[in-house]
Coordinates of C-alpha atoms and ligand atoms in Angstrom, one line a residue:
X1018 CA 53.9 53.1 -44.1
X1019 CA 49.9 52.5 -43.7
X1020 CA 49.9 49.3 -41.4
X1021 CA 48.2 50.6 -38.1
X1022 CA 50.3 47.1 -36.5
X1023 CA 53.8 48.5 -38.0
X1024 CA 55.8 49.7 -34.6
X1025 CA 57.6 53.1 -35.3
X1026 CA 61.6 53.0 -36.1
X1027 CA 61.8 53.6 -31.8
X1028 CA 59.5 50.6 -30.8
X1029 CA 61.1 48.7 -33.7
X1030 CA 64.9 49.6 -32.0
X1031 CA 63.6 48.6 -28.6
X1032 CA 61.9 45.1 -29.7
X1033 CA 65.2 44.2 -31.6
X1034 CA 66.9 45.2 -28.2
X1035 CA 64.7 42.9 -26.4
X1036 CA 64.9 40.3 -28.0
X1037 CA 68.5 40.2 -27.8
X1038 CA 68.4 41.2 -24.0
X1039 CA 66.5 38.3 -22.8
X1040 CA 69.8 36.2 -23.7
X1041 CA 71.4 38.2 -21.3
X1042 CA 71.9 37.5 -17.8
X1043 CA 72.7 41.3 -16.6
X1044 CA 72.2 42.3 -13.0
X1045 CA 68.9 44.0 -11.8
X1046 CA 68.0 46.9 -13.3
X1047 CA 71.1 47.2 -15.7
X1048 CA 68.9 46.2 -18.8
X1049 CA 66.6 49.6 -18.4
X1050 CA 69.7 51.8 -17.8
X1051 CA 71.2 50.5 -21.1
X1052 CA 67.6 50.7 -22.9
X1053 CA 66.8 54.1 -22.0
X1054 CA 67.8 57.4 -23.7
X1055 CA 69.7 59.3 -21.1
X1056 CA 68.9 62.7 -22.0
X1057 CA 67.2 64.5 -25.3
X1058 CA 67.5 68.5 -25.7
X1059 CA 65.3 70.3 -27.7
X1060 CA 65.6 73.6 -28.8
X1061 CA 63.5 76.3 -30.6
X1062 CA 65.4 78.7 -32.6
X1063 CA 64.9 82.0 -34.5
X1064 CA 67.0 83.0 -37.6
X1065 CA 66.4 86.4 -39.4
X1066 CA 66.2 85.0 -42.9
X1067 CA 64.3 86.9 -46.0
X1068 CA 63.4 89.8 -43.9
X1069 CA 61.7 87.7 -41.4
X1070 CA 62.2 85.6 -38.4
X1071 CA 61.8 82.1 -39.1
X1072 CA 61.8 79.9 -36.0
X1073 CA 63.5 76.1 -36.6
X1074 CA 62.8 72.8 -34.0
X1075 CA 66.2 71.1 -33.5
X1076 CA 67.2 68.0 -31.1
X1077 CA 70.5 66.3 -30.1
X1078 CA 69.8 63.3 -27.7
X1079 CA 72.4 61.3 -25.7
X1080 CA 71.4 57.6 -25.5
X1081 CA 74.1 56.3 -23.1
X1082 CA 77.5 57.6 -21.2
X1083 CA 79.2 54.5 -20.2
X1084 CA 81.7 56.0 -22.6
X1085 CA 82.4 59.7 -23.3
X1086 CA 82.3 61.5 -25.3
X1087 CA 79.3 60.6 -26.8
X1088 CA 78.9 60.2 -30.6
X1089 CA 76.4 59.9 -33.7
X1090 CA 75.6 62.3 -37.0
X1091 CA 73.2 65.1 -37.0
X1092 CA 70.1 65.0 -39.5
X1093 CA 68.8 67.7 -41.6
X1094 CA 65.6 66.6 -42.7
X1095 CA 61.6 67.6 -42.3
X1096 CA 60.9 63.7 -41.1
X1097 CA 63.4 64.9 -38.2
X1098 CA 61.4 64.2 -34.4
X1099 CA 62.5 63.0 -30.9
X1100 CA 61.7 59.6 -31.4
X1101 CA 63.3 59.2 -34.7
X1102 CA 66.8 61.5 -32.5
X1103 CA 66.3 58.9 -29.6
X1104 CA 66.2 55.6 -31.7
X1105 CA 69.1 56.3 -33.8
X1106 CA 70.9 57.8 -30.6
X1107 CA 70.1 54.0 -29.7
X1108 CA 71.8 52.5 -32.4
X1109 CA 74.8 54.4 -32.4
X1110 CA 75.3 52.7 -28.6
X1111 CA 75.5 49.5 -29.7
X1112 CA 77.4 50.4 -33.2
X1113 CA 80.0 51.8 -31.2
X1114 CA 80.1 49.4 -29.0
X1115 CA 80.2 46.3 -31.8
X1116 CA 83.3 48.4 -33.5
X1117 CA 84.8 49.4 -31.1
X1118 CA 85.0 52.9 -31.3
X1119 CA 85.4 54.4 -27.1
X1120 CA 82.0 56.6 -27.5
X1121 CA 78.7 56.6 -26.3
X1122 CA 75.6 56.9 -28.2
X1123 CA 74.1 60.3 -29.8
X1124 CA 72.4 61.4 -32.3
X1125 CA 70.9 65.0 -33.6
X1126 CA 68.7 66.4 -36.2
X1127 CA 66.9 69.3 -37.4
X1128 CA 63.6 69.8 -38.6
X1129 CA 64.3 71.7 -42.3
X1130 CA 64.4 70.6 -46.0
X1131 CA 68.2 71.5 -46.9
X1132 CA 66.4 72.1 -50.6
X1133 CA 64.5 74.8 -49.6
X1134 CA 67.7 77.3 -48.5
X1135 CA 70.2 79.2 -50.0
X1136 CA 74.4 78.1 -49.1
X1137 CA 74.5 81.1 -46.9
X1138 CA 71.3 80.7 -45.4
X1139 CA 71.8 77.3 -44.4
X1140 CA 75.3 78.4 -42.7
X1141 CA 73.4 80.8 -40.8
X1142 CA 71.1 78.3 -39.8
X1143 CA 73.9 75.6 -39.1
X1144 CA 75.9 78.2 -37.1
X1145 CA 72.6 79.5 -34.7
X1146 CA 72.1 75.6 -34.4
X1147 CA 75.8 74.9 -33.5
X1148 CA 76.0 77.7 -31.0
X1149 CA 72.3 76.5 -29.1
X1150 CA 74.2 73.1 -28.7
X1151 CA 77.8 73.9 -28.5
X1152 CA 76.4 76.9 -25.2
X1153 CA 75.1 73.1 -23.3
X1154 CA 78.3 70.8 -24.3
X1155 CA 76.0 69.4 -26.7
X1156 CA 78.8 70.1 -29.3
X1157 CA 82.3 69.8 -27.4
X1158 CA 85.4 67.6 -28.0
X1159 CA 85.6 65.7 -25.0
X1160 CA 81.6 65.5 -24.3
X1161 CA 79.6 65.1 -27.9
X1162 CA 81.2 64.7 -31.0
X1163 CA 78.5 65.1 -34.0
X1164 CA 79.0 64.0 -37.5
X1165 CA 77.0 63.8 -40.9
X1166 CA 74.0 62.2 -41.9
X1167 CA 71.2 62.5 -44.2
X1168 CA 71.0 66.3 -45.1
X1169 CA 74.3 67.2 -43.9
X1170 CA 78.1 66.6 -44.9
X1171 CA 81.7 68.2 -45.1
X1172 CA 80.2 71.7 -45.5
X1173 CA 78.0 71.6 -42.5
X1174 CA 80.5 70.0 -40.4
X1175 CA 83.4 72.8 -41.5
X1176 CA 80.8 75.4 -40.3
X1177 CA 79.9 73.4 -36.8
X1178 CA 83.6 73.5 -36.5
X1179 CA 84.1 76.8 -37.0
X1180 CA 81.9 77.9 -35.0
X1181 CA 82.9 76.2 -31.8
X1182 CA 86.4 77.3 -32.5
X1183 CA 84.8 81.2 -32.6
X1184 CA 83.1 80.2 -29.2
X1185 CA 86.2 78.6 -27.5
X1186 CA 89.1 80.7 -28.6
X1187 CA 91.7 79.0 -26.6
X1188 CA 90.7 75.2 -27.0
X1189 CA 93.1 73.5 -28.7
X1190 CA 91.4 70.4 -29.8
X1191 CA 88.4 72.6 -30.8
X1192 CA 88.8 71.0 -34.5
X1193 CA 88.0 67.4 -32.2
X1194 CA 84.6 68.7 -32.0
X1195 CA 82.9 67.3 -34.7
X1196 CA 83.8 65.1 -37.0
X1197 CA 83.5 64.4 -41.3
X1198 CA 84.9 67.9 -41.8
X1199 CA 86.5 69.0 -45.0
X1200 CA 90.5 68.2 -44.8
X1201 CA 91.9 71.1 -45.1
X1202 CA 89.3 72.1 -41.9
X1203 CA 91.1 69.2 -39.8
X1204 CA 89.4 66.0 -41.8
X1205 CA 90.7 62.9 -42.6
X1206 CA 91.4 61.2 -45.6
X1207 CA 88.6 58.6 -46.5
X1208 CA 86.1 60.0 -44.5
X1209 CA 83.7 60.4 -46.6
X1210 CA 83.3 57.3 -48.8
X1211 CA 84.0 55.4 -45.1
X1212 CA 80.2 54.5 -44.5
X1213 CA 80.1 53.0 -48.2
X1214 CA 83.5 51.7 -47.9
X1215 CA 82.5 49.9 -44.6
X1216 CA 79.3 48.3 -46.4
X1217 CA 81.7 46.4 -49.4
X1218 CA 84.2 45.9 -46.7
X1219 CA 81.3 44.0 -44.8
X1220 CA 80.1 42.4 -47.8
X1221 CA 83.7 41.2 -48.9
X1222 CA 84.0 39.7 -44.9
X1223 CA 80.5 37.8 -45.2
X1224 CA 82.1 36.5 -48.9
X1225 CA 85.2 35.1 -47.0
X1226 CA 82.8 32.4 -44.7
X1227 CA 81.3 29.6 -47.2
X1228 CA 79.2 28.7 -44.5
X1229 CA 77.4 32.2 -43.9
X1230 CA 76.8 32.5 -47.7
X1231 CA 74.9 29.0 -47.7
X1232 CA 72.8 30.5 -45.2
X1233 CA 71.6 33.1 -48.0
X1234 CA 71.4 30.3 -50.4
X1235 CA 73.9 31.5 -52.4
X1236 CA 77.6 30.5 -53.8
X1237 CA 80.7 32.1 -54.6
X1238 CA 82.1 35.4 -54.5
X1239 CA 81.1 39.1 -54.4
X1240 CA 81.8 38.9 -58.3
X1241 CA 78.8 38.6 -60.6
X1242 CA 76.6 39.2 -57.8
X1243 CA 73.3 41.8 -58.7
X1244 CA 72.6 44.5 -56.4
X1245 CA 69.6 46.8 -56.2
X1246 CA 70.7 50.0 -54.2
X1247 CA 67.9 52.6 -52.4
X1248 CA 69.3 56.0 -52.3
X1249 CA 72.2 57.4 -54.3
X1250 CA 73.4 59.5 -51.5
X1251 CA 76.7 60.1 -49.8
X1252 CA 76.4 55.4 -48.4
X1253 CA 74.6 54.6 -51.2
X1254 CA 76.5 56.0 -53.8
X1255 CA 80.2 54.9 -52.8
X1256 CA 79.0 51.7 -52.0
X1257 CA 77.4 51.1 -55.4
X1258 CA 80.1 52.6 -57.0
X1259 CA 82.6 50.4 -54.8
X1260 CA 80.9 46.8 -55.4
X1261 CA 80.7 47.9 -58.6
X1262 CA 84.0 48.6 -59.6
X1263 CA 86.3 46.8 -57.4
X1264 CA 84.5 43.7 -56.1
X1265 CA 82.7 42.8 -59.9
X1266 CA 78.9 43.1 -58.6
X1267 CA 76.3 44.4 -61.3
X1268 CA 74.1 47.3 -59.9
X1269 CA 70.9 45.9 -61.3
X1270 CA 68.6 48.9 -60.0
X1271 CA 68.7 52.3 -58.3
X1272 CA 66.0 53.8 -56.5
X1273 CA 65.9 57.3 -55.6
X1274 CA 63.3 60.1 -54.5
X1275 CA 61.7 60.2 -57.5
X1276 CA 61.6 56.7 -59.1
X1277 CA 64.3 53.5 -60.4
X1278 CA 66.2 52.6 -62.6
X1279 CA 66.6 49.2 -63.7
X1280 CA 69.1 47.7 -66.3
X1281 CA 69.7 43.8 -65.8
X1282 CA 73.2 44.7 -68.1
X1283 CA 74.5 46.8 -64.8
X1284 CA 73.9 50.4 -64.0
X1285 CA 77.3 52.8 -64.3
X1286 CA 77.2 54.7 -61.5
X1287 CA 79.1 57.5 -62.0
X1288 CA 77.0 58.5 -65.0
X1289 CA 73.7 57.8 -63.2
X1290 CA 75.1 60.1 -60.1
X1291 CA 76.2 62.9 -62.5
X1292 CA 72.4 62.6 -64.3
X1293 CA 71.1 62.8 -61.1
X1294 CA 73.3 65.8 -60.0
X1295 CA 72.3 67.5 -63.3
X1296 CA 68.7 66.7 -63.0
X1297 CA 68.1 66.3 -59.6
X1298 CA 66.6 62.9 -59.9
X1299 CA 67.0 59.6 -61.8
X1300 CA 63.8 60.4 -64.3
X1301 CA 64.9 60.6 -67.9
X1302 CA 67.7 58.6 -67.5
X1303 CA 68.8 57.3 -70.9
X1304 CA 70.0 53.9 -70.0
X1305 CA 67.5 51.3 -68.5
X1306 CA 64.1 51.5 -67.9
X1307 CA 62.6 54.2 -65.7
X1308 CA 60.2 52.9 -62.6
X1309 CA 57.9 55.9 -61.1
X1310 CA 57.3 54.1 -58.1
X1311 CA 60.6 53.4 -56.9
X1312 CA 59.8 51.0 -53.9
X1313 CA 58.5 48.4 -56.4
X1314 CA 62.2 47.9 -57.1
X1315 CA 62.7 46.9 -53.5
X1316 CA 60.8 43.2 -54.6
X1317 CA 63.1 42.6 -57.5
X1318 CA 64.6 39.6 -57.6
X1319 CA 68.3 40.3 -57.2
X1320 CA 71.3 38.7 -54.8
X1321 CA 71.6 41.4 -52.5
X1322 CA 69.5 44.5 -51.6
X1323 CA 71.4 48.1 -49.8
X1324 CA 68.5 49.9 -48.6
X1325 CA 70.6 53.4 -48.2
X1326 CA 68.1 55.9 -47.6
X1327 CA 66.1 55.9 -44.8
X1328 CA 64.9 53.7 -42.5
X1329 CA 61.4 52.0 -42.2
X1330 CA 61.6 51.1 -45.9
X1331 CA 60.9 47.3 -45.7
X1332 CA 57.8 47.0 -43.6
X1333 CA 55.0 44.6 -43.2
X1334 CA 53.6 45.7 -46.5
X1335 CA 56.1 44.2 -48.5
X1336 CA 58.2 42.5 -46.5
X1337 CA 57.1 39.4 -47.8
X1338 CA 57.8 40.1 -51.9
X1339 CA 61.3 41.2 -51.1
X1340 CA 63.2 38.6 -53.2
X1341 CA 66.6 39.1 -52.2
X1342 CA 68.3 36.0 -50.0
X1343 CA 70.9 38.6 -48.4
X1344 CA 70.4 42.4 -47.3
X1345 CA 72.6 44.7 -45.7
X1346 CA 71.4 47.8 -43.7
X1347 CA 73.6 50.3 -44.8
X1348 CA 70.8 53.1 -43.9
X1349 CA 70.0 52.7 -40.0
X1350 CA 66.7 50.8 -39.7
X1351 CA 65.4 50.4 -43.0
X1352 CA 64.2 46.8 -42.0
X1353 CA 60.9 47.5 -39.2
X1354 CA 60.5 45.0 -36.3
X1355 CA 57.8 43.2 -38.4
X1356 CA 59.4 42.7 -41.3
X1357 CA 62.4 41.6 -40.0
X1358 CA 60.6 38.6 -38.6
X1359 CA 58.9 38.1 -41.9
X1360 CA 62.2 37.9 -43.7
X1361 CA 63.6 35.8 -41.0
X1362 CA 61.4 33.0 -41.0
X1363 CA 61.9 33.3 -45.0
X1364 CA 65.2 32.3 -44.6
X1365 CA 66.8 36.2 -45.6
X1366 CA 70.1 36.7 -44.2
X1367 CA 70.2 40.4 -43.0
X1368 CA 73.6 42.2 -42.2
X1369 CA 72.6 44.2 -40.0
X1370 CA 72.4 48.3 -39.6
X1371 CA 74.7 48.5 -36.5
X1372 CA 77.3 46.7 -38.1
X1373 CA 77.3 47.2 -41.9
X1374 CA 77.0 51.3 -41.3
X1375 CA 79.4 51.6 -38.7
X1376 CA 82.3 52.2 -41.3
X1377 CA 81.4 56.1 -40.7
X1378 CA 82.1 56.1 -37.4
X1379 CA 85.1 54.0 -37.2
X1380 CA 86.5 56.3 -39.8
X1381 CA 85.0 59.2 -37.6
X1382 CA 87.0 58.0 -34.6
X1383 CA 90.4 58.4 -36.8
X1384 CA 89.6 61.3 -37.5
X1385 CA 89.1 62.2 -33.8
X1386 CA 92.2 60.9 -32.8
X1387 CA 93.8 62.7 -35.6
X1388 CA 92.4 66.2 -34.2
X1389 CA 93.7 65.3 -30.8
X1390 CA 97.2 63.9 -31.7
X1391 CA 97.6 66.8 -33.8
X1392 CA 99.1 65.4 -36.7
X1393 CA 98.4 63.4 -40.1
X1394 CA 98.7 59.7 -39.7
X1395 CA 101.7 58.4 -41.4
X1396 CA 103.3 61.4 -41.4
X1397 CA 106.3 59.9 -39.7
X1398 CA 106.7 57.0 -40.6
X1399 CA 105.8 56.8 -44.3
X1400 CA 109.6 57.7 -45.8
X1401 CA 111.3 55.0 -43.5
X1402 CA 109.0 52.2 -44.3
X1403 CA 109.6 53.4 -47.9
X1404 CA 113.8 53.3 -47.2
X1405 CA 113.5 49.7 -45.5
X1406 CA 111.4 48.2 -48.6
X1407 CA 113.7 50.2 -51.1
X1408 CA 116.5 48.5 -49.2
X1409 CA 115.2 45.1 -49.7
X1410 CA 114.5 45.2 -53.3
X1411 CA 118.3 47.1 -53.5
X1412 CA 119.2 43.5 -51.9
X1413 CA 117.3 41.0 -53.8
X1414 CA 118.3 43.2 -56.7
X1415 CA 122.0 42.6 -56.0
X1416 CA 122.1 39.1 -54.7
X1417 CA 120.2 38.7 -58.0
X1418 CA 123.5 39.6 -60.4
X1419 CA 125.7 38.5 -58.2
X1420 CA 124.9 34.3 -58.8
X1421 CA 123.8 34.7 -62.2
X1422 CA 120.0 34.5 -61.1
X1423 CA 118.3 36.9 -63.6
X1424 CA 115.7 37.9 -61.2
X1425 CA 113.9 41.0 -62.4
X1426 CA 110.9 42.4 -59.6
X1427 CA 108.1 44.2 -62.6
X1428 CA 108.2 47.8 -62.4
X1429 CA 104.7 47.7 -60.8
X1430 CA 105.1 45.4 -57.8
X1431 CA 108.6 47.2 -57.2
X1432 CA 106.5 50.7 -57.2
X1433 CA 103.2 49.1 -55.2
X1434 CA 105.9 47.4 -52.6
X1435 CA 108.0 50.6 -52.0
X1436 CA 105.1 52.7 -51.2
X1437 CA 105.1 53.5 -47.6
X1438 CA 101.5 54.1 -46.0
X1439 CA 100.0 57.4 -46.7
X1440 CA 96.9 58.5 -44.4
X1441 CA 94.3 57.2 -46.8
X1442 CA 96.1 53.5 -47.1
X1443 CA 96.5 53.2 -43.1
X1444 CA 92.7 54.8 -43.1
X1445 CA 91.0 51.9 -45.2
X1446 CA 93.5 49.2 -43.0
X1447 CA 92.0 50.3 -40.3
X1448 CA 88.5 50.5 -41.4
X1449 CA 88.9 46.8 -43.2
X1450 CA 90.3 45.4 -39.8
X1451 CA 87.5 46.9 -37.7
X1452 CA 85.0 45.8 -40.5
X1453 CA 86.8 41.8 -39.9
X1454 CA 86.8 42.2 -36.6
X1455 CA 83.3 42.7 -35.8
X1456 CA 82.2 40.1 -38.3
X1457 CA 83.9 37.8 -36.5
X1458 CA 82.7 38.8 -33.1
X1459 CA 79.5 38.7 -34.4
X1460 CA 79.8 35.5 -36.8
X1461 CA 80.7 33.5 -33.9
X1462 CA 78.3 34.4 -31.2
X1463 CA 75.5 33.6 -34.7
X1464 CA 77.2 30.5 -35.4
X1465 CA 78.3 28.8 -31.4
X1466 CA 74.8 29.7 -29.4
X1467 CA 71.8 27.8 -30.8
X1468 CA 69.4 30.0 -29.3
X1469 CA 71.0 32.7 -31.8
X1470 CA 68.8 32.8 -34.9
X1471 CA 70.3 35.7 -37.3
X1472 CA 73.2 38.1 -37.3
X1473 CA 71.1 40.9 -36.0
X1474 CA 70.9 39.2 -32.8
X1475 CA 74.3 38.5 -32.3
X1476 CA 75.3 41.8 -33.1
X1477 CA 73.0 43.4 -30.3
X1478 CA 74.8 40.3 -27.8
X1479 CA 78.0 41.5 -28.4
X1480 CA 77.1 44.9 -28.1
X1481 CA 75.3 44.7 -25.0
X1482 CA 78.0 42.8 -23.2
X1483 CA 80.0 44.7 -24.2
X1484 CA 78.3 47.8 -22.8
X1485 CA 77.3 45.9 -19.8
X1486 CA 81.1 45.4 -18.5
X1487 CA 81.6 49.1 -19.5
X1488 CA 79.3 50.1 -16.6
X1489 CA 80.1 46.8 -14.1
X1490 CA 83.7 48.4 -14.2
X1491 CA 82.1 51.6 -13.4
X1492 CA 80.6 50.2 -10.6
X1493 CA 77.2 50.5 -11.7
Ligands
NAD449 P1 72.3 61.3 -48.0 O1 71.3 62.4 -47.7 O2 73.6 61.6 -48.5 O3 71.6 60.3 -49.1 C1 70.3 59.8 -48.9 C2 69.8 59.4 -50.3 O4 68.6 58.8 -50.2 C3 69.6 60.7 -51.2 O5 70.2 60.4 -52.5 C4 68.1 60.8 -51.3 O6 67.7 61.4 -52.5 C5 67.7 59.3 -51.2 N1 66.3 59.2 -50.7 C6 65.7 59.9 -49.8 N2 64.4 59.5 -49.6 C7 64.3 58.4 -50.4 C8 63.2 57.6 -50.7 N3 62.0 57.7 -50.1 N4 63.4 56.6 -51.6 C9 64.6 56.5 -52.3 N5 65.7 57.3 -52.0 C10 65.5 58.2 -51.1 O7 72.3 60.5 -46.7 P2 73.4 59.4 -46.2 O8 74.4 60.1 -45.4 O9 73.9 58.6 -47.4 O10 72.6 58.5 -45.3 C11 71.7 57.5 -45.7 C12 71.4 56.5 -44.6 O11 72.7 56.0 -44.1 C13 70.7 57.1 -43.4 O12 69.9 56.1 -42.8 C14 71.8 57.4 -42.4 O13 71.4 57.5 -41.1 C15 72.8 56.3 -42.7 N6 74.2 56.5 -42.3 C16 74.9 57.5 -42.8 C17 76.2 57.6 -42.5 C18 77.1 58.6 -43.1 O14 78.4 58.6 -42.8 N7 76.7 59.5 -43.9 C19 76.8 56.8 -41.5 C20 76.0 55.8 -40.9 C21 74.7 55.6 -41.3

């Protein structure tokens, strides 16, 4: 980003949450103790590594407390700074608040290219890291409850896990300390296509309102619909892959690191993500044509856009060639304060990044809850709901012969209907009905109040009101 006007990701947070504020009527000085970042740690660290010491800049920050514990992922990435911590920190305030989730905002990172490191050097790393914060409550089940982000996934979080264990010996809810861990190191089923889940879930919600699709200037279902994706990463991918293959949408382009791809016919996902695996980029890619600078893709025309890499990615710049009518945020920020106005006064509908991401920590919370209760959901009740249905069909089955009816159920609904609810099926229902449930908190504050221009608004309304009663009932 070159524009000297273009506010950083942290000014861009603040001006989204003051716009939204001033529709607020919240007691004196309650605005500035929700705007401000509580608390951000930094630490220094050494780490013997290659026969040297090699010191590494970390940060975990805690935006707000009306809720503990506090939640939000931790970064490994060189872009990694306070501001960037503090602003997502930000965000995960109000996503948790929009979803419903009982957490306050947090948010971590550490300054390292994951590239650049051996597996067992980057454990060593992860570990010292874990231990600086874990030593301050930074990391602690009932205080601060990290999960992944960009740079980090289920290996990181099994090790930030383990390592708090090795620290608190006689915790039992130590595995509640972190979230997105592997399952057999006390994870949940779904966890980790949940963020991309969340984003078709979102989509499929914004498809159910004809009204809201006018809005983009478009018709009909998710079906059909072309899609350009930024970043084939842990969102990115599942969502693409998702829309893709269960909702009918044609991935028209992919842009990663290195360049696009762009095939009008649709993109197949899995073979692009196994390319990329091989080749560590999207270069050389048989199918499609190849675009060196990937951001160009950004301005294809296209019906909806998933910027799923990082934020600040749509800027004044080229805010106004982006063609899509409908975005969603499934990276946090990738939309800057300037361009967001751009695209609003252009009519863009924007789903925005505190809503449409927030299936990773809704599925996070699960698995929270999970590690506290202590047992797999649906372990107890998944046989009986399987002998009540079997019993009904038994019934229908008999009533059936008995007048002559000639009924006969297909093999495949009897088998989909007898199914009791495993983990991952009560996992997506929950997800769905949070991802519903916020739309339509948000969908009506966007469609009742006049002075409510976009969803981004309404979703920072709910949010705050929602964080202002938090405190009120606190007495603050
Ligand atoms: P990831 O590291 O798995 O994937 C990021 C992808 O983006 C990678 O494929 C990377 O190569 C690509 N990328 C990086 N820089 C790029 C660039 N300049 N242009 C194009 N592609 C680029 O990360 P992730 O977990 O998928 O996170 C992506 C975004 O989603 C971040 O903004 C993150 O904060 C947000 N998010 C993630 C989760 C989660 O559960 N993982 C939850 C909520 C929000």
């Amino acid at each position: 980003m070159t524009n000297p006007s273009e506010p950083s990701f942290r000014d861009s947070v603040e001006i989204m949450f003051s716009r939204a504020v001033k529709l607020i009527d919240l007691p004196d000085g309650l605005e500035e103790k929700i705007r401000v970042c509580n608390a951000t740690y930094t630490v220094r660290f050494g780490v013997r590594l290659r026969g040297k010491i090699h010191t590494f800049t970390g940060y975990r920050a805690v935006h707000s407390e009306h809720m503990e514990p506090v939640k939000g992922g931790i970064r490994f990435a060189m872009a990694v700074h306070q501001d960037e911590v503090e602003a997502l920190a930000a965000l995960m305030t109000f996503k948790c608040a929009l979803v419903e989730t009982p957490f306050g905002g947090s948010k971590g990172g550490l300054r390292i290219d994951p590239n650049e490191w051996e597996e067992h050097e980057l454990e060593q790393i992860t570990r010292r890291f874990t231990y600086e914060l874990a030593k301050r409550d930074l990391i602690h089940p009932s205080q601060n409850v990290p999960a992944p982000d960009m740079g980090t996934g289920e290996r990181e979080m099994a090790w930030m896990a383990d390592q708090y264990a090795r620290m608190n010996t006689t915790d039992i809810n130590a595995r509640a300390c972190v979230t997105g861990k592997p399952i057999n190191a006390g994870g949940i089923q779904g966890r980790t296509e949940a963020t991309g889940r969340g984003v078709q879930y979102a989509l499929q919600e914004f498809f159910r309102y004809p009204e809201d699709i006018a809005k983009a200037g478009m018709e009909g279902t998710l079906k059909g619909k072309r899609v350009i994706v930024q970043g084939l990463g842990n969102v990115g991918y599942h969502a693409a892959k998702f829309l893709s293959e269960e909702d009918g949408c044609l991935v028209t382009a992919v842009i990663e690191r290195d360049g696009a791809i762009h095939d009008e016919s649709g993109i197949d996902i899995e073979a692009l993500r196994a390319w990329i695996g091989d080749h560590g980029g999207v270069s050389g890619y048989p199918k499609g044509s190849y675009i060196q600078d990937g951001s160009n893709a950004l301005e294809y025309e296209c019906d909806i856009l998933v910027p799923a890499a990082l934020e600040g990615v749509i800027h004044l710049g080229n805010a106004k060639n982006v063609k899509a009518p409908l975005i969603i945020e499934a990276a946090n920020g990738p939309i800057t304060a300037g361009a967001d106005e751009i695209l609003r006064a252009k009519g863009t509908v924007i789903i925005p990044d505190l809503y449409a991401n927030a299936g990773g920590v809704t599925v996070s919370y699960f698995e929270w809850v999970k590690n506290l209760s202590h047992i797999r959901f649906g372990r107890m009740e998944k046989r009986q709901e399987e002998a009540q249905h079997r019993l009904l069909i038994e019934e229908l089955e008999r009533l059936s012969a008995d007048k002559g009816l000639g009924w006969e159920l297909s093999p495949d609904f009897k088998a989909k209907f007898m199914r009791g609810a495993g983990e991952l099926e009560l996992v997506r229902s929950g997800l769905d009905d949070t991802m519903r449930t916020a739309y339509q908190a948000m969908r009506k504050v966007w469609h009742e109040r006049d002075d409510v221009e976009d969803l981004r608004m309404a979703a920072y309304l709910v949010s705050i009101e929602r964080i202002a009663a938090s405190y009120r009932a606190k007495g603050l």
